[in-house]
PDB file of N, CA and C in Angstrom:
ATOM      1  N   MET I  27       0.845  -1.189   0.000  1.00  0.00           N
ATOM      2  CA  MET I  27       0.000   0.000   0.000  1.00  0.00           C
ATOM      3  C   MET I  27       0.883   1.243   0.000  1.00  0.00           C
ATOM      4  N   PRO I  28       0.680   2.162  -0.935  1.00  0.00           N
ATOM      5  CA  PRO I  28       1.512   3.365  -0.986  1.00  0.00           C
ATOM      6  C   PRO I  28       1.209   4.301   0.170  1.00  0.00           C
ATOM      7  N   LYS I  29       2.202   5.093   0.530  1.00  0.00           N
ATOM      8  CA  LYS I  29       2.019   6.068   1.598  1.00  0.00           C
ATOM      9  C   LYS I  29       1.229   7.257   1.068  1.00  0.00           C
ATOM     10  N   PRO I  30       0.539   7.997   1.958  1.00  0.00           N
ATOM     11  CA  PRO I  30      -0.207   9.173   1.510  1.00  0.00           C
ATOM     12  C   PRO I  30       0.745  10.260   1.001  1.00  0.00           C
ATOM     13  N   PRO I  31       0.211  11.214   0.231  1.00  0.00           N
ATOM     14  CA  PRO I  31       1.071  12.255  -0.342  1.00  0.00           C
ATOM     15  C   PRO I  31       1.692  13.152   0.732  1.00  0.00           C
ATOM     16  N   MET I  32       2.768  13.825   0.351  1.00  0.00           N
ATOM     17  CA  MET I  32       3.475  14.722   1.265  1.00  0.00           C
ATOM     18  C   MET I  32       2.802  16.084   1.233  1.00  0.00           C
ATOM     19  N   LYS I  33       2.056  16.396   2.292  1.00  0.00           N
ATOM     20  CA  LYS I  33       1.281  17.626   2.329  1.00  0.00           C
ATOM     21  C   LYS I  33       1.725  18.593   3.423  1.00  0.00           C
ATOM     22  N   GLN I  34       2.724  18.226   4.197  1.00  0.00           N
ATOM     23  CA  GLN I  34       3.167  19.092   5.282  1.00  0.00           C
ATOM     24  C   GLN I  34       4.447  19.808   4.882  1.00  0.00           C
ATOM     25  N   ASP I  35       4.727  20.919   5.555  1.00  0.00           N
ATOM     26  CA  ASP I  35       5.915  21.707   5.270  1.00  0.00           C
ATOM     27  C   ASP I  35       6.901  21.587   6.419  1.00  0.00           C
ATOM     28  N   VAL I  36       8.174  21.441   6.089  1.00  0.00           N
ATOM     29  CA  VAL I  36       9.245  21.433   7.081  1.00  0.00           C
ATOM     30  C   VAL I  36      10.335  22.386   6.608  1.00  0.00           C
ATOM     31  N   ILE I  37      11.180  22.785   7.552  1.00  0.00           N
ATOM     32  CA  ILE I  37      12.348  23.586   7.236  1.00  0.00           C
ATOM     33  C   ILE I  37      13.563  22.812   7.718  1.00  0.00           C
ATOM     34  N   LEU I  38      14.488  22.549   6.808  1.00  0.00           N
ATOM     35  CA  LEU I  38      15.762  21.921   7.154  1.00  0.00           C
ATOM     36  C   LEU I  38      16.799  23.026   7.288  1.00  0.00           C
ATOM     37  N   PHE I  39      17.661  22.906   8.276  1.00  0.00           N
ATOM     38  CA  PHE I  39      18.727  23.863   8.489  1.00  0.00           C
ATOM     39  C   PHE I  39      20.052  23.159   8.229  1.00  0.00           C
ATOM     40  N   GLU I  40      20.715  23.542   7.120  1.00  0.00           N
ATOM     41  CA  GLU I  40      21.986  22.955   6.718  1.00  0.00           C
ATOM     42  C   GLU I  40      23.131  23.759   7.330  1.00  0.00           C
ATOM     43  N   PRO I  41      24.047  23.107   8.079  1.00  0.00           N
ATOM     44  CA  PRO I  41      25.186  23.852   8.631  1.00  0.00           C
ATOM     45  C   PRO I  41      26.085  24.375   7.509  1.00  0.00           C
ATOM     46  N   THR I  42      26.495  25.628   7.627  1.00  0.00           N
ATOM     47  CA  THR I  42      27.340  26.231   6.599  1.00  0.00           C
ATOM     48  C   THR I  42      28.819  26.030   6.878  1.00  0.00           C
ATOM     49  N   GLY I  43      29.174  25.621   8.099  1.00  0.00           N
ATOM     50  CA  GLY I  43      30.577  25.493   8.474  1.00  0.00           C
ATOM     51  C   GLY I  43      31.136  26.784   9.037  1.00  0.00           C
ATOM     52  N   GLU I  44      30.344  27.829   9.040  1.00  0.00           N
ATOM     53  CA  GLU I  44      30.744  29.132   9.574  1.00  0.00           C
ATOM     54  C   GLU I  44      30.096  29.324  10.949  1.00  0.00           C
ATOM     55  N   GLU I  45      30.603  30.310  11.686  1.00  0.00           N
ATOM     56  CA  GLU I  45      30.019  30.653  12.984  1.00  0.00           C
ATOM     57  C   GLU I  45      29.640  32.120  12.992  1.00  0.00           C
ATOM     58  N   ASP I  46      28.590  32.453  13.771  1.00  0.00           N
ATOM     59  CA  ASP I  46      28.223  33.854  13.915  1.00  0.00           C
ATOM     60  C   ASP I  46      29.118  34.518  14.958  1.00  0.00           C
ATOM     61  N   LYS I  47      28.846  35.775  15.274  1.00  0.00           N
ATOM     62  CA  LYS I  47      29.717  36.516  16.190  1.00  0.00           C
ATOM     63  C   LYS I  47      29.663  35.987  17.619  1.00  0.00           C
ATOM     64  N   HIS I  48      28.660  35.158  17.933  1.00  0.00           N
ATOM     65  CA  HIS I  48      28.548  34.581  19.275  1.00  0.00           C
ATOM     66  C   HIS I  48      29.126  33.166  19.349  1.00  0.00           C
ATOM     67  N   GLY I  49      29.656  32.669  18.243  1.00  0.00           N
ATOM     68  CA  GLY I  49      30.244  31.334  18.226  1.00  0.00           C
ATOM     69  C   GLY I  49      29.254  30.224  17.920  1.00  0.00           C
ATOM     70  N   ASN I  50      28.015  30.572  17.552  1.00  0.00           N
ATOM     71  CA  ASN I  50      27.009  29.585  17.191  1.00  0.00           C
ATOM     72  C   ASN I  50      27.126  29.222  15.712  1.00  0.00           C
ATOM     73  N   THR I  51      26.791  27.995  15.377  1.00  0.00           N
ATOM     74  CA  THR I  51      26.850  27.532  13.995  1.00  0.00           C
ATOM     75  C   THR I  51      25.819  28.258  13.145  1.00  0.00           C
ATOM     76  N   ASP I  52      26.239  28.710  11.965  1.00  0.00           N
ATOM     77  CA  ASP I  52      25.315  29.317  10.999  1.00  0.00           C
ATOM     78  C   ASP I  52      24.661  28.222  10.168  1.00  0.00           C
ATOM     79  N   TYR I  53      23.415  28.444   9.785  1.00  0.00           N
ATOM     80  CA  TYR I  53      22.663  27.474   8.996  1.00  0.00           C
ATOM     81  C   TYR I  53      22.037  28.143   7.793  1.00  0.00           C
ATOM     82  N   THR I  54      21.843  27.358   6.737  1.00  0.00           N
ATOM     83  CA  THR I  54      21.092  27.776   5.562  1.00  0.00           C
ATOM     84  C   THR I  54      19.751  27.055   5.599  1.00  0.00           C
ATOM     85  N   GLU I  55      18.673  27.788   5.357  1.00  0.00           N
ATOM     86  CA  GLU I  55      17.334  27.185   5.395  1.00  0.00           C
ATOM     87  C   GLU I  55      17.004  26.508   4.074  1.00  0.00           C
ATOM     88  N   ILE I  56      16.403  25.309   4.168  1.00  0.00           N
ATOM     89  CA  ILE I  56      15.904  24.579   3.009  1.00  0.00           C
ATOM     90  C   ILE I  56      14.444  24.237   3.296  1.00  0.00           C
ATOM     91  N   HIS I  57      13.528  24.767   2.505  1.00  0.00           N
ATOM     92  CA  HIS I  57      12.102  24.476   2.687  1.00  0.00           C
ATOM     93  C   HIS I  57      11.732  23.257   1.847  1.00  0.00           C
ATOM     94  N   SER I  58      10.894  22.384   2.420  1.00  0.00           N
ATOM     95  CA  SER I  58      10.532  21.155   1.709  1.00  0.00           C
ATOM     96  C   SER I  58       9.138  20.696   2.122  1.00  0.00           C
ATOM     97  N   LYS I  59       8.498  19.969   1.238  1.00  0.00           N
ATOM     98  CA  LYS I  59       7.284  19.241   1.576  1.00  0.00           C
ATOM     99  C   LYS I  59       7.699  17.981   2.326  1.00  0.00           C
ATOM    100  N   ALA I  60       6.802  17.418   3.120  1.00  0.00           N
ATOM    101  CA  ALA I  60       7.151  16.231   3.900  1.00  0.00           C
ATOM    102  C   ALA I  60       5.895  15.514   4.361  1.00  0.00           C
ATOM    103  N   ARG I  61       6.122  14.324   4.876  1.00  0.00           N
ATOM    104  CA  ARG I  61       5.089  13.536   5.551  1.00  0.00           C
ATOM    105  C   ARG I  61       5.657  13.287   6.942  1.00  0.00           C
ATOM    106  N   VAL I  62       5.024  13.852   7.982  1.00  0.00           N
ATOM    107  CA  VAL I  62       5.576  13.836   9.333  1.00  0.00           C
ATOM    108  C   VAL I  62       4.665  13.038  10.255  1.00  0.00           C
ATOM    109  N   ALA I  63       5.288  12.228  11.109  1.00  0.00           N
ATOM    110  CA  ALA I  63       4.547  11.457  12.105  1.00  0.00           C
ATOM    111  C   ALA I  63       5.360  11.392  13.388  1.00  0.00           C
ATOM    112  N   TYR I  64       4.666  11.468  14.516  1.00  0.00           N
ATOM    113  CA  TYR I  64       5.338  11.253  15.798  1.00  0.00           C
ATOM    114  C   TYR I  64       5.722   9.787  15.908  1.00  0.00           C
ATOM    115  N   THR I  65       6.815   9.506  16.604  1.00  0.00           N
ATOM    116  CA  THR I  65       7.272   8.134  16.759  1.00  0.00           C
ATOM    117  C   THR I  65       7.795   7.912  18.177  1.00  0.00           C
ATOM    118  N   THR I  66       7.760   6.679  18.617  1.00  0.00           N
ATOM    119  CA  THR I  66       8.331   6.292  19.900  1.00  0.00           C
ATOM    120  C   THR I  66       9.189   5.064  19.674  1.00  0.00           C
ATOM    121  N   LYS I  67      10.471   5.291  19.495  1.00  0.00           N
ATOM    122  CA  LYS I  67      11.395   4.186  19.315  1.00  0.00           C
ATOM    123  C   LYS I  67      12.759   4.618  19.823  1.00  0.00           C
ATOM    124  N   VAL I  68      13.639   3.657  19.981  1.00  0.00           N
ATOM    125  CA  VAL I  68      15.007   3.924  20.407  1.00  0.00           C
ATOM    126  C   VAL I  68      15.938   3.347  19.352  1.00  0.00           C
ATOM    127  N   ILE I  69      16.898   4.160  18.902  1.00  0.00           N
ATOM    128  CA  ILE I  69      17.884   3.724  17.924  1.00  0.00           C
ATOM    129  C   ILE I  69      19.227   3.671  18.629  1.00  0.00           C
ATOM    130  N   GLU I  70      19.941   2.544  18.477  1.00  0.00           N
ATOM    131  CA  GLU I  70      21.254   2.409  19.105  1.00  0.00           C
ATOM    132  C   GLU I  70      22.301   2.169  18.025  1.00  0.00           C
ATOM    133  N   ASN I  71      23.352   2.988  18.029  1.00  0.00           N
ATOM    134  CA  ASN I  71      24.462   2.830  17.087  1.00  0.00           C
ATOM    135  C   ASN I  71      25.390   1.721  17.553  1.00  0.00           C
ATOM    136  N   SER I  72      26.328   1.349  16.694  1.00  0.00           N
ATOM    137  CA  SER I  72      27.279   0.299  17.030  1.00  0.00           C
ATOM    138  C   SER I  72      28.209   0.697  18.178  1.00  0.00           C
ATOM    139  N   ASP I  73      28.389   2.006  18.397  1.00  0.00           N
ATOM    140  CA  ASP I  73      29.242   2.454  19.497  1.00  0.00           C
ATOM    141  C   ASP I  73      28.481   2.595  20.815  1.00  0.00           C
ATOM    142  N   GLY I  74      27.195   2.241  20.826  1.00  0.00           N
ATOM    143  CA  GLY I  74      26.393   2.274  22.047  1.00  0.00           C
ATOM    144  C   GLY I  74      25.633   3.558  22.273  1.00  0.00           C
ATOM    145  N   THR I  75      25.785   4.544  21.387  1.00  0.00           N
ATOM    146  CA  THR I  75      25.039   5.791  21.509  1.00  0.00           C
ATOM    147  C   THR I  75      23.573   5.522  21.205  1.00  0.00           C
ATOM    148  N   ARG I  76      22.705   6.023  22.068  1.00  0.00           N
ATOM    149  CA  ARG I  76      21.265   5.818  21.866  1.00  0.00           C
ATOM    150  C   ARG I  76      20.586   7.129  21.510  1.00  0.00           C
ATOM    151  N   PHE I  77      19.641   7.025  20.603  1.00  0.00           N
ATOM    152  CA  PHE I  77      18.845   8.169  20.177  1.00  0.00           C
ATOM    153  C   PHE I  77      17.382   7.839  20.410  1.00  0.00           C
ATOM    154  N   GLU I  78      16.630   8.830  20.849  1.00  0.00           N
ATOM    155  CA  GLU I  78      15.186   8.692  21.011  1.00  0.00           C
ATOM    156  C   GLU I  78      14.506   9.720  20.113  1.00  0.00           C
ATOM    157  N   PRO I  79      14.274   9.352  18.853  1.00  0.00           N
ATOM    158  CA  PRO I  79      13.632  10.316  17.952  1.00  0.00           C
ATOM    159  C   PRO I  79      12.180  10.566  18.347  1.00  0.00           C
ATOM    160  N   THR I  80      11.743  11.789  18.122  1.00  0.00           N
ATOM    161  CA  THR I  80      10.352  12.141  18.383  1.00  0.00           C
ATOM    162  C   THR I  80       9.548  12.219  17.095  1.00  0.00           C
ATOM    163  N   LEU I  81      10.237  12.412  15.964  1.00  0.00           N
ATOM    164  CA  LEU I  81       9.559  12.516  14.673  1.00  0.00           C
ATOM    165  C   LEU I  81      10.169  11.560  13.659  1.00  0.00           C
ATOM    166  N   GLU I  82       9.312  11.032  12.801  1.00  0.00           N
ATOM    167  CA  GLU I  82       9.749  10.284  11.632  1.00  0.00           C
ATOM    168  C   GLU I  82       9.243  11.063  10.425  1.00  0.00           C
ATOM    169  N   VAL I  83      10.163  11.513   9.578  1.00  0.00           N
ATOM    170  CA  VAL I  83       9.826  12.430   8.495  1.00  0.00           C
ATOM    171  C   VAL I  83      10.228  11.825   7.161  1.00  0.00           C
ATOM    172  N   ASP I  84       9.273  11.716   6.244  1.00  0.00           N
ATOM    173  CA  ASP I  84       9.546  11.285   4.870  1.00  0.00           C
ATOM    174  C   ASP I  84       9.727  12.533   4.022  1.00  0.00           C
ATOM    175  N   LEU I  85      10.844  12.578   3.281  1.00  0.00           N
ATOM    176  CA  LEU I  85      11.173  13.720   2.431  1.00  0.00           C
ATOM    177  C   LEU I  85      11.243  13.286   0.978  1.00  0.00           C
ATOM    178  N   PRO I  86      10.966  14.190   0.032  1.00  0.00           N
ATOM    179  CA  PRO I  86      11.120  13.858  -1.385  1.00  0.00           C
ATOM    180  C   PRO I  86      12.579  13.529  -1.695  1.00  0.00           C
ATOM    181  N   PRO I  87      12.817  12.752  -2.762  1.00  0.00           N
ATOM    182  CA  PRO I  87      14.187  12.336  -3.069  1.00  0.00           C
ATOM    183  C   PRO I  87      15.115  13.477  -3.464  1.00  0.00           C
ATOM    184  N   ASP I  88      14.581  14.607  -3.884  1.00  0.00           N
ATOM    185  CA  ASP I  88      15.436  15.726  -4.301  1.00  0.00           C
ATOM    186  C   ASP I  88      15.780  16.676  -3.153  1.00  0.00           C
ATOM    187  N   THR I  89      15.305  16.396  -1.941  1.00  0.00           N
ATOM    188  CA  THR I  89      15.597  17.236  -0.790  1.00  0.00           C
ATOM    189  C   THR I  89      16.933  16.821  -0.181  1.00  0.00           C
ATOM    190  N   LYS I  90      17.839  17.783  -0.073  1.00  0.00           N
ATOM    191  CA  LYS I  90      19.167  17.520   0.483  1.00  0.00           C
ATOM    192  C   LYS I  90      19.067  17.419   2.006  1.00  0.00           C
ATOM    193  N   VAL I  91      19.592  16.323   2.570  1.00  0.00           N
ATOM    194  CA  VAL I  91      19.572  16.126   4.016  1.00  0.00           C
ATOM    195  C   VAL I  91      20.772  15.275   4.407  1.00  0.00           C
ATOM    196  N   ASP I  92      21.288  15.494   5.610  1.00  0.00           N
ATOM    197  CA  ASP I  92      22.433  14.735   6.097  1.00  0.00           C
ATOM    198  C   ASP I  92      22.456  14.821   7.616  1.00  0.00           C
ATOM    199  N   TYR I  93      23.351  14.049   8.219  1.00  0.00           N
ATOM    200  CA  TYR I  93      23.529  14.131   9.663  1.00  0.00           C
ATOM    201  C   TYR I  93      24.066  15.518  10.010  1.00  0.00           C
ATOM    202  N   GLY I  94      23.658  16.051  11.148  1.00  0.00           N
ATOM    203  CA  GLY I  94      24.069  17.391  11.545  1.00  0.00           C
ATOM    204  C   GLY I  94      23.091  18.473  11.133  1.00  0.00           C
ATOM    205  N   TYR I  95      22.128  18.114  10.296  1.00  0.00           N
ATOM    206  CA  TYR I  95      21.084  19.071   9.912  1.00  0.00           C
ATOM    207  C   TYR I  95      20.075  19.174  11.053  1.00  0.00           C
ATOM    208  N   LEU I  96      19.411  20.316  11.134  1.00  0.00           N
ATOM    209  CA  LEU I  96      18.278  20.487  12.039  1.00  0.00           C
ATOM    210  C   LEU I  96      17.006  20.478  11.195  1.00  0.00           C
ATOM    211  N   LEU I  97      15.914  20.006  11.784  1.00  0.00           N
ATOM    212  CA  LEU I  97      14.632  19.991  11.085  1.00  0.00           C
ATOM    213  C   LEU I  97      13.600  20.648  11.985  1.00  0.00           C
ATOM    214  N   GLN I  98      12.806  21.539  11.400  1.00  0.00           N
ATOM    215  CA  GLN I  98      11.755  22.234  12.140  1.00  0.00           C
ATOM    216  C   GLN I  98      10.414  21.953  11.495  1.00  0.00           C
ATOM    217  N   TRP I  99       9.424  21.644  12.338  1.00  0.00           N
ATOM    218  CA  TRP I  99       8.081  21.353  11.864  1.00  0.00           C
ATOM    219  C   TRP I  99       7.085  21.931  12.849  1.00  0.00           C
ATOM    220  N   THR I 100       5.994  22.476  12.366  1.00  0.00           N
ATOM    221  CA  THR I 100       4.922  22.978  13.214  1.00  0.00           C
ATOM    222  C   THR I 100       3.750  22.019  13.105  1.00  0.00           C
ATOM    223  N   ASP I 101       3.332  21.443  14.262  1.00  0.00           N
ATOM    224  CA  ASP I 101       2.255  20.458  14.227  1.00  0.00           C
ATOM    225  C   ASP I 101       0.897  21.142  14.084  1.00  0.00           C
ATOM    226  N   HIS I 102      -0.162  20.350  14.096  1.00  0.00           N
ATOM    227  CA  HIS I 102      -1.515  20.858  13.843  1.00  0.00           C
ATOM    228  C   HIS I 102      -2.039  21.751  14.966  1.00  0.00           C
ATOM    229  N   PHE I 103      -1.378  21.721  16.129  1.00  0.00           N
ATOM    230  CA  PHE I 103      -1.781  22.552  17.257  1.00  0.00           C
ATOM    231  C   PHE I 103      -0.920  23.798  17.396  1.00  0.00           C
ATOM    232  N   GLY I 104      -0.002  24.014  16.458  1.00  0.00           N
ATOM    233  CA  GLY I 104       0.853  25.186  16.475  1.00  0.00           C
ATOM    234  C   GLY I 104       2.142  25.011  17.262  1.00  0.00           C
ATOM    235  N   LYS I 105       2.416  23.825  17.776  1.00  0.00           N
ATOM    236  CA  LYS I 105       3.644  23.562  18.521  1.00  0.00           C
ATOM    237  C   LYS I 105       4.794  23.379  17.530  1.00  0.00           C
ATOM    238  N   VAL I 106       5.883  24.105  17.749  1.00  0.00           N
ATOM    239  CA  VAL I 106       7.053  24.014  16.873  1.00  0.00           C
ATOM    240  C   VAL I 106       8.010  22.974  17.442  1.00  0.00           C
ATOM    241  N   VAL I 107       8.356  22.000  16.623  1.00  0.00           N
ATOM    242  CA  VAL I 107       9.313  20.957  16.995  1.00  0.00           C
ATOM    243  C   VAL I 107      10.561  21.182  16.149  1.00  0.00           C
ATOM    244  N   LYS I 108      11.710  21.349  16.823  1.00  0.00           N
ATOM    245  CA  LYS I 108      12.965  21.570  16.103  1.00  0.00           C
ATOM    246  C   LYS I 108      14.043  20.745  16.788  1.00  0.00           C
ATOM    247  N   ASP I 109      14.652  19.838  16.033  1.00  0.00           N
ATOM    248  CA  ASP I 109      15.681  18.963  16.585  1.00  0.00           C
ATOM    249  C   ASP I 109      16.597  18.487  15.475  1.00  0.00           C
ATOM    250  N   SER I 110      17.583  17.681  15.817  1.00  0.00           N
ATOM    251  CA  SER I 110      18.587  17.264  14.842  1.00  0.00           C
ATOM    252  C   SER I 110      18.250  15.921  14.198  1.00  0.00           C
ATOM    253  N   VAL I 111      18.761  15.720  13.007  1.00  0.00           N
ATOM    254  CA  VAL I 111      18.589  14.463  12.275  1.00  0.00           C
ATOM    255  C   VAL I 111      19.535  13.434  12.890  1.00  0.00           C
ATOM    256  N   VAL I 112      18.967  12.318  13.396  1.00  0.00           N
ATOM    257  CA  VAL I 112      19.781  11.304  14.067  1.00  0.00           C
ATOM    258  C   VAL I 112      19.884  10.007  13.270  1.00  0.00           C
ATOM    259  N   ALA I 113      19.008   9.803  12.298  1.00  0.00           N
ATOM    260  CA  ALA I 113      19.068   8.592  11.467  1.00  0.00           C
ATOM    261  C   ALA I 113      18.431   8.888  10.113  1.00  0.00           C
ATOM    262  N   MET I 114      18.935   8.189   9.073  1.00  0.00           N
ATOM    263  CA  MET I 114      18.403   8.367   7.726  1.00  0.00           C
ATOM    264  C   MET I 114      18.268   7.014   7.052  1.00  0.00           C
ATOM    265  N   GLU I 115      17.279   6.930   6.162  1.00  0.00           N
ATOM    266  CA  GLU I 115      17.044   5.704   5.403  1.00  0.00           C
ATOM    267  C   GLU I 115      16.439   6.097   4.063  1.00  0.00           C
ATOM    268  N   GLU I 116      16.791   5.373   3.009  1.00  0.00           N
ATOM    269  CA  GLU I 116      16.241   5.638   1.684  1.00  0.00           C
ATOM    270  C   GLU I 116      15.369   4.482   1.242  1.00  0.00           C
ATOM    271  N   THR I 117      14.262   4.787   0.603  1.00  0.00           N
ATOM    272  CA  THR I 117      13.413   3.766   0.000  1.00  0.00           C
ATOM    273  C   THR I 117      13.693   3.776  -1.494  1.00  0.00           C
ATOM    274  N   LEU I 118      14.214   2.637  -2.002  1.00  0.00           N
ATOM    275  CA  LEU I 118      14.645   2.515  -3.386  1.00  0.00           C
ATOM    276  C   LEU I 118      13.716   1.604  -4.177  1.00  0.00           C
ATOM    277  N   ASN I 119      13.790   1.696  -5.507  1.00  0.00           N
ATOM    278  CA  ASN I 119      13.070   0.741  -6.342  1.00  0.00           C
ATOM    279  C   ASN I 119      13.824  -0.590  -6.317  1.00  0.00           C
ATOM    280  N   TYR I 120      13.263  -1.614  -6.933  1.00  0.00           N
ATOM    281  CA  TYR I 120      13.888  -2.938  -6.895  1.00  0.00           C
ATOM    282  C   TYR I 120      15.269  -2.957  -7.554  1.00  0.00           C
ATOM    283  N   GLY I 121      15.498  -2.123  -8.546  1.00  0.00           N
ATOM    284  CA  GLY I 121      16.795  -2.061  -9.207  1.00  0.00           C
ATOM    285  C   GLY I 121      17.847  -1.304  -8.399  1.00  0.00           C
ATOM    286  N   GLY I 122      17.391  -0.556  -7.405  1.00  0.00           N
ATOM    287  CA  GLY I 122      18.306   0.191  -6.560  1.00  0.00           C
ATOM    288  C   GLY I 122      18.866   1.444  -7.191  1.00  0.00           C
ATOM    289  N   ASP I 123      18.272   1.895  -8.301  1.00  0.00           N
ATOM    290  CA  ASP I 123      18.810   3.065  -8.979  1.00  0.00           C
ATOM    291  C   ASP I 123      17.915   4.294  -8.900  1.00  0.00           C
ATOM    292  N   LYS I 124      16.785   4.178  -8.188  1.00  0.00           N
ATOM    293  CA  LYS I 124      15.882   5.318  -8.049  1.00  0.00           C
ATOM    294  C   LYS I 124      15.418   5.412  -6.595  1.00  0.00           C
ATOM    295  N   VAL I 125      15.541   6.619  -6.024  1.00  0.00           N
ATOM    296  CA  VAL I 125      15.089   6.863  -4.649  1.00  0.00           C
ATOM    297  C   VAL I 125      13.648   7.362  -4.712  1.00  0.00           C
ATOM    298  N   TYR I 126      12.751   6.673  -4.000  1.00  0.00           N
ATOM    299  CA  TYR I 126      11.355   7.120  -3.942  1.00  0.00           C
ATOM    300  C   TYR I 126      11.169   8.206  -2.885  1.00  0.00           C
ATOM    301  N   TRP I 127      11.745   8.020  -1.693  1.00  0.00           N
ATOM    302  CA  TRP I 127      11.727   9.031  -0.650  1.00  0.00           C
ATOM    303  C   TRP I 127      12.807   8.709   0.373  1.00  0.00           C
ATOM    304  N   ARG I 128      13.142   9.702   1.189  1.00  0.00           N
ATOM    305  CA  ARG I 128      14.106   9.533   2.269  1.00  0.00           C
ATOM    306  C   ARG I 128      13.367   9.686   3.591  1.00  0.00           C
ATOM    307  N   THR I 129      13.620   8.775   4.508  1.00  0.00           N
ATOM    308  CA  THR I 129      13.025   8.846   5.835  1.00  0.00           C
ATOM    309  C   THR I 129      14.110   9.246   6.822  1.00  0.00           C
ATOM    310  N   VAL I 130      13.874  10.323   7.570  1.00  0.00           N
ATOM    311  CA  VAL I 130      14.819  10.749   8.591  1.00  0.00           C
ATOM    312  C   VAL I 130      14.133  10.709   9.943  1.00  0.00           C
ATOM    313  N   ASP I 131      14.896  10.331  10.954  1.00  0.00           N
ATOM    314  CA  ASP I 131      14.421  10.368  12.335  1.00  0.00           C
ATOM    315  C   ASP I 131      15.025  11.593  12.989  1.00  0.00           C
ATOM    316  N   VAL I 132      14.188  12.335  13.700  1.00  0.00           N
ATOM    317  CA  VAL I 132      14.590  13.597  14.299  1.00  0.00           C
ATOM    318  C   VAL I 132      14.409  13.490  15.803  1.00  0.00           C
ATOM    319  N   GLY I 133      15.492  13.773  16.548  1.00  0.00           N
ATOM    320  CA  GLY I 133      15.398  13.679  17.995  1.00  0.00           C
ATOM    321  C   GLY I 133      16.694  14.042  18.690  1.00  0.00           C
ATOM    322  N   LYS I 134      16.813  13.579  19.926  1.00  0.00           N
ATOM    323  CA  LYS I 134      17.951  13.908  20.757  1.00  0.00           C
ATOM    324  C   LYS I 134      18.765  12.671  21.104  1.00  0.00           C
ATOM    325  N   THR I 135      20.038  12.894  21.440  1.00  0.00           N
ATOM    326  CA  THR I 135      20.889  11.833  21.943  1.00  0.00           C
ATOM    327  C   THR I 135      20.605  11.659  23.425  1.00  0.00           C
ATOM    328  N   ARG I 136      20.439  10.422  23.848  1.00  0.00           N
ATOM    329  CA  ARG I 136      20.213  10.118  25.264  1.00  0.00           C
ATOM    330  C   ARG I 136      21.348   9.244  25.755  1.00  0.00           C
ATOM    331  N   SER I 137      21.844   9.545  26.934  1.00  0.00           N
ATOM    332  CA  SER I 137      22.867   8.665  27.508  1.00  0.00           C
ATOM    333  C   SER I 137      22.234   7.867  28.639  1.00  0.00           C
ATOM    334  N   TYR I 138      22.563   6.590  28.690  1.00  0.00           N
ATOM    335  CA  TYR I 138      21.990   5.701  29.698  1.00  0.00           C
ATOM    336  C   TYR I 138      23.068   5.185  30.607  1.00  0.00           C
TER     337      TYR I 138
END
């Protein structure tokens, strides 16, 4: 069964590698359509770092995204959620040469 269309808007913040006068990282804004859902899961890397993402976001294949990006989304109640990309996954066709969409998990690092 195909997923519903991407009707929500998100803003991705790409780090520029520069810092502002206060020493904070500068970002470039990228606006994109998306399919956003709240999630409750725990992701553990091979080094034992655990992440607890709060959002699972499907992005179009032409949207640039990577680790270290921030993602901002406003839910249906007006609450703004802004956090970092902690995991990424691509959905490919059977031949592996076409990306249908990219799924990113957005959340915080938790230490246990």
